[in-house]
PDB file of C-alpha atoms and ligand atoms in Angstrom:
ATOM      1  CA  MET A 102      78.453  91.288  93.903  1.00 96.00           C
ATOM      2  CA  ASN A 103      82.181  91.181  94.718  1.00 98.00           C
ATOM      3  CA  LEU A 104      84.265  93.901  96.331  1.00 98.00           C
ATOM      4  CA  SER A 105      87.759  95.009  95.334  1.00 98.00           C
ATOM      5  CA  ILE A 106      89.427  97.119  98.006  1.00 97.00           C
ATOM      6  CA  SER A 107      92.209  99.268  96.649  1.00 94.00           C
ATOM      7  CA  PHE A 108      94.681  99.729  99.507  1.00 96.00           C
ATOM      8  CA  SER A 109      96.951 102.623  98.595  1.00 95.00           C
ATOM      9  CA  GLY A 110      99.269 102.210 101.589  1.00 96.00           C
ATOM     10  CA  GLY A 111      98.159 105.377 103.405  1.00 95.00           C
ATOM     11  CA  LYS A 112      96.432 105.801 106.760  1.00 95.00           C
ATOM     12  CA  THR A 113      93.064 106.731 105.254  1.00 95.00           C
ATOM     13  CA  SER A 114      93.045 103.760 102.933  1.00 96.00           C
ATOM     14  CA  ALA A 115      94.070 101.408 105.756  1.00 97.00           C
ATOM     15  CA  TYR A 116      91.309 102.783 107.987  1.00 97.00           C
ATOM     16  CA  MET A 117      88.769 102.255 105.201  1.00 97.00           C
ATOM     17  CA  THR A 118      89.958  98.696 104.629  1.00 98.00           C
ATOM     18  CA  LYS A 119      89.598  97.811 108.318  1.00 97.00           C
ATOM     19  CA  TRP A 120      86.204  99.495 108.544  1.00 97.00           C
ATOM     20  CA  LEU A 121      84.888  97.625 105.510  1.00 97.00           C
ATOM     21  CA  LEU A 122      86.032  94.277 106.861  1.00 96.00           C
ATOM     22  CA  ASP A 123      84.493  95.008 110.270  1.00 96.00           C
ATOM     23  CA  ASN A 124      81.198  96.363 108.949  1.00 97.00           C
ATOM     24  CA  LYS A 125      80.416  95.340 105.367  1.00 95.00           C
ATOM     25  CA  LEU A 126      81.907  91.908 104.823  1.00 93.00           C
ATOM     26  CA  ASN A 127      78.505  90.232 104.664  1.00 95.00           C
ATOM     27  CA  ASP A 128      77.293  92.566 101.916  1.00 96.00           C
ATOM     28  CA  PHE A 129      79.606  90.972  99.325  1.00 97.00           C
ATOM     29  CA  ASP A 130      80.169  87.483  97.892  1.00 97.00           C
ATOM     30  CA  ASN A 131      83.955  87.847  97.736  1.00 97.00           C
ATOM     31  CA  VAL A 132      86.379  90.513  98.882  1.00 98.00           C
ATOM     32  CA  VAL A 133      89.871  91.065  97.479  1.00 98.00           C
ATOM     33  CA  ILE A 134      92.337  93.600  98.881  1.00 98.00           C
ATOM     34  CA  THR A 135      95.173  94.688  96.599  1.00 98.00           C
ATOM     35  CA  PHE A 136      98.182  96.931  97.076  1.00 98.00           C
ATOM     36  CA  ALA A 137     100.005  98.013  93.896  1.00 98.00           C
ATOM     37  CA  ASN A 138     103.679  98.788  94.496  1.00 98.00           C
ATOM     38  CA  THR A 139     105.402 101.231  92.153  1.00 98.00           C
ATOM     39  CA  GLY A 140     108.889 100.520  93.510  1.00 98.00           C
ATOM     40  CA  GLN A 141     109.187 104.130  94.649  1.00 98.00           C
ATOM     41  CA  GLU A 142     107.306 103.969  97.952  1.00 96.00           C
ATOM     42  CA  LEU A 143     109.274 104.547 101.140  1.00 96.00           C
ATOM     43  CA  GLU A 144     110.212 101.432 103.107  1.00 97.00           C
ATOM     44  CA  GLU A 145     107.999 102.709 105.943  1.00 97.00           C
ATOM     45  CA  THR A 146     104.960 102.514 103.652  1.00 97.00           C
ATOM     46  CA  LEU A 147     105.735  98.929 102.675  1.00 98.00           C
ATOM     47  CA  GLU A 148     106.218  98.042 106.347  1.00 98.00           C
ATOM     48  CA  PHE A 149     102.894  99.699 107.183  1.00 98.00           C
ATOM     49  CA  VAL A 150     101.011  97.721 104.530  1.00 98.00           C
ATOM     50  CA  ASN A 151     102.634  94.539 105.777  1.00 98.00           C
ATOM     51  CA  ARG A 152     101.820  95.363 109.406  1.00 98.00           C
ATOM     52  CA  CYS A 153      98.149  96.103 108.609  1.00 98.00           C
ATOM     53  CA  ASP A 154      98.007  92.859 106.678  1.00 98.00           C
ATOM     54  CA  LYS A 155      99.450  90.795 109.534  1.00 98.00           C
ATOM     55  CA  GLU A 156      97.685  92.563 112.436  1.00 97.00           C
ATOM     56  CA  TRP A 157      94.259  92.466 110.832  1.00 97.00           C
ATOM     57  CA  ASN A 158      94.613  89.288 108.811  1.00 96.00           C
ATOM     58  CA  LEU A 159      93.698  91.075 105.586  1.00 97.00           C
ATOM     59  CA  GLY A 160      95.222  88.761 102.994  1.00 97.00           C
ATOM     60  CA  VAL A 161      96.569  91.702 100.991  1.00 98.00           C
ATOM     61  CA  VAL A 162      97.536  90.756  97.448  1.00 98.00           C
ATOM     62  CA  TRP A 163     100.759  92.612  96.583  1.00 98.00           C
ATOM     63  CA  LEU A 164     100.913  93.510  92.900  1.00 98.00           C
ATOM     64  CA  GLU A 165     103.314  95.230  90.550  1.00 98.00           C
ATOM     65  CA  ALA A 166     102.792  96.342  86.979  1.00 98.00           C
ATOM     66  CA  LEU A 167     104.118  93.937  84.364  1.00 98.00           C
ATOM     67  CA  VAL A 168     104.613  96.292  81.438  1.00 98.00           C
ATOM     68  CA  ASP A 169     104.575  94.709  77.990  1.00 97.00           C
ATOM     69  CA  PRO A 170     106.998  96.713  75.823  1.00 95.00           C
ATOM     70  CA  VAL A 171     105.056  95.845  72.661  1.00 95.00           C
ATOM     71  CA  LYS A 172     102.883  98.746  71.483  1.00 93.00           C
ATOM     72  CA  GLY A 173      99.190  98.068  71.970  1.00 93.00           C
ATOM     73  CA  ASN A 174      99.695  95.270  74.506  1.00 97.00           C
ATOM     74  CA  GLY A 175      98.234  96.160  77.881  1.00 96.00           C
ATOM     75  CA  THR A 176      99.932  96.098  81.264  1.00 98.00           C
ATOM     76  CA  LYS A 177      99.399  92.942  83.307  1.00 98.00           C
ATOM     77  CA  PHE A 178     100.347  92.084  86.864  1.00 98.00           C
ATOM     78  CA  ARG A 179     103.137  90.393  88.766  1.00 98.00           C
ATOM     79  CA  ARG A 180     102.430  89.064  92.253  1.00 98.00           C
ATOM     80  CA  VAL A 181     105.042  89.950  94.828  1.00 98.00           C
ATOM     81  CA  THR A 182     105.289  89.943  98.611  1.00 98.00           C
ATOM     82  CA  PHE A 183     106.534  92.380 101.206  1.00 98.00           C
ATOM     83  CA  GLU A 184     109.908  90.656 100.986  1.00 98.00           C
ATOM     84  CA  THR A 185     110.160  90.577  97.185  1.00 98.00           C
ATOM     85  CA  ALA A 186     108.485  93.917  96.366  1.00 98.00           C
ATOM     86  CA  SER A 187     110.588  96.308  94.273  1.00 98.00           C
ATOM     87  CA  ARG A 188     112.476  98.971  96.214  1.00 98.00           C
ATOM     88  CA  ASN A 189     114.393 100.429  93.274  1.00 97.00           C
ATOM     89  CA  GLY A 190     111.604 101.522  90.978  1.00 98.00           C
ATOM     90  CA  GLU A 191     111.803  98.636  88.515  1.00 98.00           C
ATOM     91  CA  PRO A 192     108.047  98.694  87.609  1.00 98.00           C
ATOM     92  CA  PHE A 193     108.191 102.472  87.269  1.00 98.00           C
ATOM     93  CA  GLU A 194     111.248 102.299  85.008  1.00 98.00           C
ATOM     94  CA  GLU A 195     109.592  99.722  82.740  1.00 98.00           C
ATOM     95  CA  TYR A 196     106.554 101.995  82.466  1.00 98.00           C
ATOM     96  CA  ILE A 197     108.736 104.999  81.594  1.00 98.00           C
ATOM     97  CA  LYS A 198     110.700 103.065  78.981  1.00 97.00           C
ATOM     98  CA  LYS A 199     107.459 102.384  77.128  1.00 97.00           C
ATOM     99  CA  HIS A 200     105.310 105.433  77.806  1.00 96.00           C
ATOM    100  CA  GLY A 201     107.801 108.168  78.627  1.00 96.00           C
ATOM    101  CA  ILE A 202     108.133 110.320  81.727  1.00 96.00           C
ATOM    102  CA  PRO A 203     104.787 111.123  83.404  1.00 96.00           C
ATOM    103  CA  ASN A 204     104.003 114.706  84.310  1.00 95.00           C
ATOM    104  CA  GLN A 205     101.045 117.096  84.336  1.00 94.00           C
ATOM    105  CA  ALA A 206     100.605 116.798  80.576  1.00 92.00           C
ATOM    106  CA  PHE A 207     101.003 112.968  80.530  1.00 92.00           C
ATOM    107  CA  PRO A 208      99.520 111.907  83.878  1.00 93.00           C
ATOM    108  CA  LYS A 209      99.284 108.168  83.291  1.00 92.00           C
ATOM    109  CA  CYS A 210     101.503 106.621  85.966  1.00 97.00           C
ATOM    110  CA  THR A 211      98.690 105.886  88.423  1.00 95.00           C
ATOM    111  CA  SER A 212      96.545 104.140  85.841  1.00 95.00           C
ATOM    112  CA  GLU A 213      99.425 102.081  84.411  1.00 97.00           C
ATOM    113  CA  LEU A 214     101.247 101.282  87.662  1.00 98.00           C
ATOM    114  CA  LYS A 215      98.229 100.795  89.934  1.00 97.00           C
ATOM    115  CA  LEU A 216      94.919 100.494  88.115  1.00 96.00           C
ATOM    116  CA  ALA A 217      96.084  98.273  85.254  1.00 97.00           C
ATOM    117  CA  PRO A 218      97.718  95.569  87.433  1.00 98.00           C
ATOM    118  CA  MET A 219      94.737  95.596  89.798  1.00 97.00           C
ATOM    119  CA  ARG A 220      92.274  95.118  86.946  1.00 97.00           C
ATOM    120  CA  SER A 221      94.466  92.499  85.314  1.00 98.00           C
ATOM    121  CA  TYR A 222      94.616  90.570  88.589  1.00 98.00           C
ATOM    122  CA  LEU A 223      90.835  90.731  89.071  1.00 98.00           C
ATOM    123  CA  ARG A 224      90.339  89.495  85.492  1.00 98.00           C
ATOM    124  CA  SER A 225      92.623  86.549  86.291  1.00 98.00           C
ATOM    125  CA  LEU A 226      90.170  85.650  89.071  1.00 98.00           C
ATOM    126  CA  GLY A 227      87.318  85.666  86.565  1.00 97.00           C
ATOM    127  CA  TRP A 228      85.910  88.959  87.837  1.00 97.00           C
ATOM    128  CA  LYS A 229      84.319  90.721  84.882  1.00 95.00           C
ATOM    129  CA  ASN A 230      83.458  94.417  84.707  1.00 92.00           C
ATOM    130  CA  GLY A 231      80.092  94.954  86.349  1.00 93.00           C
ATOM    131  CA  THR A 232      80.463  92.004  88.731  1.00 95.00           C
ATOM    132  CA  TYR A 233      82.398  93.914  91.355  1.00 97.00           C
ATOM    133  CA  LYS A 234      82.628  97.268  93.071  1.00 97.00           C
ATOM    134  CA  THR A 235      85.895  98.994  93.880  1.00 97.00           C
ATOM    135  CA  ALA A 236      86.271 100.767  97.234  1.00 97.00           C
ATOM    136  CA  ILE A 237      88.415 103.908  97.238  1.00 95.00           C
ATOM    137  CA  GLY A 238      89.719 105.617 100.390  1.00 94.00           C
ATOM    138  CA  ILE A 239      88.720 109.226  99.861  1.00 93.00           C
ATOM    139  CA  ARG A 240      87.589 111.146 102.957  1.00 94.00           C
ATOM    140  CA  ILE A 241      84.632 113.486 103.226  1.00 92.00           C
ATOM    141  CA  ASP A 242      86.991 116.487 103.474  1.00 91.00           C
ATOM    142  CA  GLU A 243      88.441 115.619 100.059  1.00 90.00           C
ATOM    143  CA  MET A 244      85.173 115.062  98.226  1.00 88.00           C
ATOM    144  CA  ASP A 245      86.480 116.981  95.241  1.00 88.00           C
ATOM    145  CA  ARG A 246      88.566 113.890  94.444  1.00 89.00           C
ATOM    146  CA  VAL A 247      85.517 111.690  93.827  1.00 91.00           C
ATOM    147  CA  SER A 248      85.551 110.375  90.257  1.00 91.00           C
ATOM    148  CA  SER A 249      82.910 111.756  87.928  1.00 90.00           C
ATOM    149  CA  ASN A 250      82.775 108.195  86.494  1.00 89.00           C
ATOM    150  CA  MET A 251      81.950 106.555  89.814  1.00 92.00           C
ATOM    151  CA  GLU A 252      78.721 104.942  88.594  1.00 91.00           C
ATOM    152  CA  LYS A 253      80.123 103.777  85.284  1.00 91.00           C
ATOM    153  CA  GLU A 254      83.230 102.375  87.003  1.00 92.00           C
ATOM    154  CA  ASN A 255      81.243 100.867  89.910  1.00 94.00           C
ATOM    155  CA  LEU A 256      83.222 102.803  92.518  1.00 95.00           C
ATOM    156  CA  ILE A 257      82.227 103.203  96.138  1.00 95.00           C
ATOM    157  CA  TYR A 258      83.553 105.704  98.669  1.00 96.00           C
ATOM    158  CA  PRO A 259      82.741 104.220 102.090  1.00 95.00           C
ATOM    159  CA  LEU A 260      84.352 107.036 104.061  1.00 95.00           C
ATOM    160  CA  ILE A 261      82.002 109.503 102.386  1.00 95.00           C
ATOM    161  CA  GLU A 262      78.895 107.325 102.161  1.00 93.00           C
ATOM    162  CA  TYR A 263      79.020 105.674 105.594  1.00 94.00           C
ATOM    163  CA  THR A 264      81.572 106.933 108.108  1.00 92.00           C
ATOM    164  CA  LYS A 265      81.832 110.625 107.086  1.00 93.00           C
ATOM    165  CA  ALA A 266      85.444 110.358 108.193  1.00 91.00           C
ATOM    166  CA  THR A 267      87.661 113.445 108.125  1.00 93.00           C
ATOM    167  CA  LYS A 268      91.441 113.606 108.354  1.00 92.00           C
ATOM    168  CA  GLU A 269      91.210 114.590 112.035  1.00 92.00           C
ATOM    169  CA  MET A 270      88.919 111.635 112.853  1.00 94.00           C
ATOM    170  CA  ILE A 271      91.255 109.205 111.126  1.00 95.00           C
ATOM    171  CA  ASN A 272      94.352 110.627 112.836  1.00 93.00           C
ATOM    172  CA  LEU A 273      92.578 110.339 116.205  1.00 95.00           C
ATOM    173  CA  TRP A 274      91.694 106.726 115.423  1.00 96.00           C
ATOM    174  CA  TRP A 275      95.278 105.934 114.478  1.00 96.00           C
ATOM    175  CA  GLY A 276      96.464 107.544 117.712  1.00 94.00           C
ATOM    176  CA  ARG A 277      94.624 104.795 119.574  1.00 95.00           C
ATOM    177  CA  GLN A 278      96.143 101.906 117.605  1.00 96.00           C
ATOM    178  CA  SER A 279      99.225  99.892 118.559  1.00 96.00           C
ATOM    179  CA  PHE A 280     101.046 100.907 115.349  1.00 96.00           C
ATOM    180  CA  ASN A 281     100.959 103.699 112.815  1.00 96.00           C
ATOM    181  CA  LEU A 282     102.432 104.871 109.534  1.00 95.00           C
ATOM    182  CA  ASN A 283     105.688 106.443 110.651  1.00 90.00           C
ATOM    183  CA  ILE A 284     106.144 109.071 107.965  1.00 94.00           C
ATOM    184  CA  MET A 285     104.838 112.574 107.581  1.00 91.00           C
ATOM    185  CA  GLU A 286     102.132 113.472 105.085  1.00 88.00           C
ATOM    186  CA  HIS A 287     104.508 115.085 102.576  1.00 91.00           C
ATOM    187  CA  GLN A 288     106.650 111.921 102.379  1.00 93.00           C
ATOM    188  CA  GLY A 289     103.949 109.463 101.281  1.00 89.00           C
ATOM    189  CA  ASN A 290     103.250 107.678  97.963  1.00 89.00           C
ATOM    190  CA  CYS A 291     106.071 107.706  95.460  1.00 95.00           C
ATOM    191  CA  ALA A 292     108.467 109.662  97.644  1.00 94.00           C
ATOM    192  CA  TRP A 293     109.171 112.366  95.050  1.00 97.00           C
ATOM    193  CA  CYS A 294     105.725 112.270  93.323  1.00 97.00           C
ATOM    194  CA  TRP A 295     105.483 115.020  90.701  1.00 97.00           C
ATOM    195  CA  LYS A 296     101.933 115.799  91.881  1.00 95.00           C
ATOM    196  CA  LYS A 297     103.113 117.031  95.280  1.00 95.00           C
ATOM    197  CA  SER A 298     103.132 120.776  95.853  1.00 94.00           C
ATOM    198  CA  LYS A 299     106.365 122.582  95.170  1.00 95.00           C
ATOM    199  CA  ARG A 300     106.711 123.451  98.858  1.00 95.00           C
ATOM    200  CA  LYS A 301     106.554 119.753  99.768  1.00 95.00           C
ATOM    201  CA  LEU A 302     109.028 118.857  97.026  1.00 97.00           C
ATOM    202  CA  LEU A 303     111.504 121.577  98.043  1.00 97.00           C
ATOM    203  CA  THR A 304     111.258 120.469 101.682  1.00 97.00           C
ATOM    204  CA  LEU A 305     111.894 116.862 100.674  1.00 97.00           C
ATOM    205  CA  ALA A 306     114.807 117.952  98.489  1.00 98.00           C
ATOM    206  CA  VAL A 307     116.472 119.557 101.532  1.00 98.00           C
ATOM    207  CA  ASP A 308     115.728 116.715 103.969  1.00 97.00           C
ATOM    208  CA  THR A 309     116.053 113.611 101.787  1.00 97.00           C
ATOM    209  CA  PRO A 310     117.712 114.518  98.477  1.00 97.00           C
ATOM    210  CA  GLU A 311     118.413 110.809  97.893  1.00 97.00           C
ATOM    211  CA  VAL A 312     114.743 110.164  97.036  1.00 97.00           C
ATOM    212  CA  PHE A 313     115.289 112.273  93.889  1.00 98.00           C
ATOM    213  CA  GLU A 314     118.009 110.000  92.538  1.00 98.00           C
ATOM    214  CA  PHE A 315     115.451 107.887  90.707  1.00 98.00           C
ATOM    215  CA  PRO A 316     113.607 110.724  88.888  1.00 98.00           C
ATOM    216  CA  MET A 317     116.960 112.321  88.056  1.00 98.00           C
ATOM    217  CA  ARG A 318     118.201 109.094  86.473  1.00 98.00           C
ATOM    218  CA  MET A 319     114.900 108.673  84.615  1.00 98.00           C
ATOM    219  CA  GLU A 320     115.227 112.171  83.118  1.00 97.00           C
ATOM    220  CA  ASP A 321     118.836 111.486  82.129  1.00 97.00           C
ATOM    221  CA  GLN A 322     118.041 108.168  80.460  1.00 97.00           C
ATOM    222  CA  TYR A 323     114.474 108.428  79.188  1.00 97.00           C
ATOM    223  CA  ARG A 324     113.464 112.027  78.615  1.00 95.00           C
ATOM    224  CA  PHE A 325     112.849 111.228  74.947  1.00 94.00           C
ATOM    225  CA  ALA A 326     111.261 107.810  75.577  1.00 94.00           C
ATOM    226  CA  GLY A 327     107.673 107.032  74.636  1.00 91.00           C
ATOM    227  CA  PRO A 328     105.479 107.488  71.583  1.00 86.00           C
ATOM    228  CA  TRP A 329     105.633 111.261  71.243  1.00 77.00           C
ATOM    229  CA  GLN A 330     107.435 113.962  69.349  1.00 76.00           C
ATOM    230  CA  ASP A 331     109.412 116.703  71.072  1.00 78.00           C
ATOM    231  CA  PRO A 332     109.510 119.849  68.972  1.00 77.00           C
ATOM    232  CA  SER A 333     111.518 121.686  71.677  1.00 81.00           C
ATOM    233  CA  GLY A 334     114.390 119.204  71.880  1.00 85.00           C
ATOM    234  CA  VAL A 335     114.326 119.438  75.699  1.00 88.00           C
ATOM    235  CA  GLY A 336     112.536 116.162  76.329  1.00 93.00           C
ATOM    236  CA  ARG A 337     109.984 115.356  78.969  1.00 94.00           C
ATOM    237  CA  LEU A 338     110.586 116.344  82.604  1.00 96.00           C
ATOM    238  CA  PHE A 339     108.657 115.424  85.747  1.00 97.00           C
ATOM    239  CA  PHE A 340     107.901 118.648  87.521  1.00 97.00           C
ATOM    240  CA  ARG A 341     105.602 121.605  86.916  1.00 94.00           C
ATOM    241  CA  LYS A 342     106.535 124.237  84.352  1.00 92.00           C
ATOM    242  CA  ASN A 343     108.920 121.767  82.718  1.00 91.00           C
ATOM    243  CA  THR A 344     111.230 121.804  85.726  1.00 96.00           C
ATOM    244  CA  SER A 345     113.869 119.069  85.863  1.00 97.00           C
ATOM    245  CA  THR A 346     114.813 117.169  89.001  1.00 98.00           C
ATOM    246  CA  LYS A 347     118.241 118.833  88.921  1.00 98.00           C
ATOM    247  CA  GLN A 348     116.638 122.286  88.755  1.00 98.00           C
ATOM    248  CA  LEU A 349     114.350 121.419  91.668  1.00 98.00           C
ATOM    249  CA  LEU A 350     117.317 120.312  93.787  1.00 98.00           C
ATOM    250  CA  GLU A 351     119.163 123.514  92.886  1.00 98.00           C
ATOM    251  CA  GLU A 352     116.126 125.614  93.808  1.00 98.00           C
ATOM    252  CA  SER A 353     115.917 123.906  97.197  1.00 98.00           C
ATOM    253  CA  LYS A 354     119.289 125.481  98.084  1.00 97.00           C
ATOM    254  CA  LEU A 355     117.713 128.955  97.930  1.00 97.00           C
ATOM    255  CA  PRO A 356     115.721 130.263 100.917  1.00 97.00           C
ATOM    256  CA  PHE A 357     112.053 129.204 101.037  1.00 95.00           C
ATOM    257  CA  GLU A 358     109.387 128.632 103.678  1.00 94.00           C
ATOM    258  CA  ARG A 359     109.374 124.915 104.512  1.00 94.00           C
ATOM    259  CA  TRP A 360     106.249 122.776 104.392  1.00 93.00           C
ATOM    260  CA  LYS A 361     104.826 122.199 107.869  1.00 87.00           C
ATOM    261  CA  PRO A 362     102.336 119.584 109.017  1.00 78.00           C
ATOM    262  CA  ALA A 363      99.882 122.214 110.252  1.00 64.00           C
ATOM    263  CA  ALA A 364      96.273 122.611 109.287  1.00 50.00           C
ATOM    264  CA  VAL A 365      96.007 124.686 106.153  1.00 49.00           C
ATOM    265  CA  ASN A 366      97.237 128.159 106.912  1.00 51.00           C
ATOM    266  CA  PHE A 367      95.490 130.331 104.375  1.00 53.00           C
ATOM    267  CA  ASP A 368      97.740 133.299 105.175  1.00 56.00           C
ATOM    268  CA  LEU A 369     100.729 131.271 104.051  1.00 57.00           C
ATOM    269  CA  PHE A 370      99.076 129.727 101.009  1.00 57.00           C
ATOM    270  CA  ASN A 371     100.921 130.509  97.845  1.00 66.00           C
ATOM    271  CA  TYR A 372      99.532 129.309  94.540  1.00 64.00           C
ATOM    272  CA  GLU A 373     102.957 128.644  93.077  1.00 71.00           C
ATOM    273  CA  LEU A 374     104.261 126.704  96.078  1.00 71.00           C
ATOM    274  CA  ASP A 375     101.157 124.973  97.470  1.00 69.00           C
ATOM    275  CA  SER A 376      99.086 123.858  94.473  1.00 67.00           C
ATOM    276  CA  ALA A 377      99.047 120.088  94.189  1.00 64.00           C
ATOM    277  CA  GLY A 378      97.548 117.302  92.126  1.00 63.00           C
ATOM    278  CA  GLY A 379      95.032 114.754  93.440  1.00 54.00           C
ATOM    279  CA  CYS A 380      97.662 112.194  94.468  1.00 53.00           C
ATOM    280  CA  SER A 381      99.404 114.649  96.744  1.00 54.00           C
ATOM    281  CA  GLU A 382      97.967 112.971  99.838  1.00 62.00           C
ATOM    282  CA  SER A 383      97.281 109.493  98.534  1.00 74.00           C
ATOM    283  CA  CYS A 384      97.683 107.939  95.126  1.00 81.00           C
ATOM    284  CA  GLU A 385      94.283 106.353  94.427  1.00 79.00           C
ATOM    285  CA  VAL A 386      93.513 104.241  91.388  1.00 79.00           C
ATOM    286  CA  TYR A 387      90.609 106.430  90.199  1.00 79.00           C
TER     287      TYR A 387
HETATM  288  S1  SF4 B 430     102.353 108.594  93.654  1.00 59.32           S
HETATM  289 FE1  SF4 B 430     102.643 110.123  92.002  1.00 59.32          FE
HETATM  290  S2  SF4 B 430     104.405 109.374  90.791  1.00 59.32           S
HETATM  291 FE2  SF4 B 430     103.607 107.635  92.014  1.00 59.32          FE
HETATM  292  S3  SF4 B 430     102.142 106.583  90.696  1.00 59.32           S
HETATM  293 FE3  SF4 B 430     100.971 108.050  91.937  1.00 59.32          FE
HETATM  294  S4  SF4 B 430     100.859 109.932  90.657  1.00 59.32           S
HETATM  295 FE4  SF4 B 430     102.502 108.619  89.812  1.00 59.32          FE
END
């Protein structure tokens, strides 16, 4: 049996990757570690993946989605490196041109930008479905993110099955390492990810409005792209309740309670501002 490790570029995923290599390498015939770049990660995330790769000798395979514009033709992969990886969202833009803007109703960006290139790459190695397992970095304190298809898809969750790692344990571990991911939790993944809570998005809009330039341009150029009909005439927008990037930036100018990196404060929790999708902390392929 082979093992595919899906490295999402976050601290939890990096910890899992290192733990697997230190503890489970002999359980598998071959191990492949992939990182799928969307072109909308922060530079710090790319540097972190590269640093993990170099420090731990991981042999990370950097992939990007190679979207085929022809209807019915699946997404393949392009191999890149830290140096050549997209920083301007090119893979994401190609995806949007074909499939339209992703949002809560059309949540396909993870599967097209991350899962599809990873699977395509593994197929190019001759790995057929059923001949490999895929390791996903979900912690025990986020068990609700485990896929209901884990057996069918041959998924393993080492941080739940073996290490029982929580966010606190992983942060403590990282505190003892010689390097770390130098961004805060709300900044990770695609910097402006539409799955983040509104409070995180508003905070980002105040601190780093430039990260919203890409989604704003996508809405301007492609809100009617993709194989769908728009009875409203508004087009497709990224954020909850059909909110546009421009509206979100405008809203961030009004007073609101900023997101803080504290443990969950249930007194402050507000359904409207703090609800988030599964990729809010890390964008995993399943
Ligand atoms: S981080 Fe968000 S926007 Fe980026 S691929 Fe994942 S779900 Fe989509």
